[in-house]
């Protein structure tokens, strides 16, 4: 079966500009992303040229300030762009979300000088970013990270290993969280490390279940020397910066999850209305009709939840709890919807002749990245009942 662009979703968008943006994205998806998605995912090909095109089209800096080359778009618009991209190919949607995450520390906590020097190239000048928090021994317990940055005159020397880095080895810049002080969250500082820094090396990418076109690799920092002018925020502020980036990033993951789920539903509906058994289209059978109805309802609920959290963020209100809820709900919904889509296609759903098996493999990772769904429940519960007592 050839790849095809997903069915257009009827979106509520706040401005004419936002509507034009979605039209532009759909055009790029149809021409440059959807036609090659299945083949390149199977081959594990990273579509660097697509990210260059997105950068040239102003789509890599959408939620950031236009003063430094961003698109000045509200989060509710940016997230719907991510949803459209992820529906066509998660490697691209999630890649844009991770790039945005990598820009967060500089855009939110950098000095005007740092922003002026680096942000334009990051937001619209062709550079691609990566966000480096996880380590081999610290995933969910990210505050126990061990990568060290030691002061040496006006420089910092960074040594350690980061793990699971999306765009590891292909990124132009890395936002790196490293320990500059005592144990725990207050001893961590953020740095902006150039991709060609001496002593920075990426390992061979992980062999993953899905999203094979997106390189995920360990990153070894062996005495990487960078000037203090590349420290982002205050010494010891890094973990707070990392968490703030993740609040926004989780909304990106939620939007990507809804995109993957929508693409799976579109396939399931098309198949169910065409495939006949017992002399009738299988979409006639109530068993499948109810399944499709439940899938569509989960998708609409997920979209409403991430948009509601985004609108809180756009209004400058607290949104951390709602972002965790959106990430949790939308990614669980994507897992369930994509699994059901495989069921709707029967044996054909289990083959690579149709894209639903890819969607199911892609959905799984979204329950893990940027805080597993167990961690999202911890975040939500802390907002409800306060921190755990031990
Ligand atoms: C494809 C991919 C891309 C990624 N990209 C990036 C990236 O770009 N940058 C980056 O920094 N990281 C990235 N990650 C890492 C990701 O964020 C971590 O995998 C995730 O945070 C979980 O950490 P872990 O894998 O070490 O699992 P662990 O933390 O070891 O968790 C293992 C299991 O234990 C559960 N668990 C742990 N603690 C608790 C608890 N207190 N209560 C209940 N359950 C708990 C977890 O939910 C999980 O089910 C990526 C991961 C993948 C797979």
PDB file of C-alpha atoms in Angstrom, residues 135-136 146-149 157-162 199-201 219-224:
ATOM      1  CA  UNK A 135      22.039   9.132  31.606  1.00  0.00           C
ATOM      2  CA  UNK A 136      22.629   5.370  31.640  1.00  0.00           C
ATOM      3  CA  UNK A 146      26.479  12.289  37.251  1.00  0.00           C
ATOM      4  CA  UNK A 147      27.885  14.102  34.221  1.00  0.00           C
ATOM      5  CA  UNK A 148      30.216  16.692  35.726  1.00  0.00           C
ATOM      6  CA  UNK A 149      31.102  20.227  34.710  1.00  0.00           C
ATOM      7  CA  UNK A 157      35.129  21.218  31.355  1.00  0.00           C
ATOM      8  CA  UNK A 158      32.347  18.656  30.992  1.00  0.00           C
ATOM      9  CA  UNK A 159      32.819  14.898  31.377  1.00  0.00           C
ATOM     10  CA  UNK A 160      30.251  12.121  31.439  1.00  0.00           C
ATOM     11  CA  UNK A 161      27.804  10.076  29.375  1.00  0.00           C
ATOM     12  CA  UNK A 162      24.298  11.104  28.363  1.00  0.00           C
ATOM     13  CA  UNK A 199      35.706  15.626  23.021  1.00  0.00           C
ATOM     14  CA  UNK A 200      32.017  15.206  22.139  1.00  0.00           C
ATOM     15  CA  UNK A 201      31.201  11.875  20.483  1.00  0.00           C
ATOM     16  CA  UNK A 219      26.626  10.943  23.931  1.00  0.00           C
ATOM     17  CA  UNK A 220      30.104  10.797  25.418  1.00  0.00           C
ATOM     18  CA  UNK A 221      31.587  14.029  26.735  1.00  0.00           C
ATOM     19  CA  UNK A 222      35.272  13.577  27.368  1.00  0.00           C
ATOM     20  CA  UNK A 223      36.679  16.802  28.784  1.00  0.00           C
ATOM     21  CA  UNK A 224      34.518  19.017  26.561  1.00  0.00           C
TER      22      UNK A 224
END
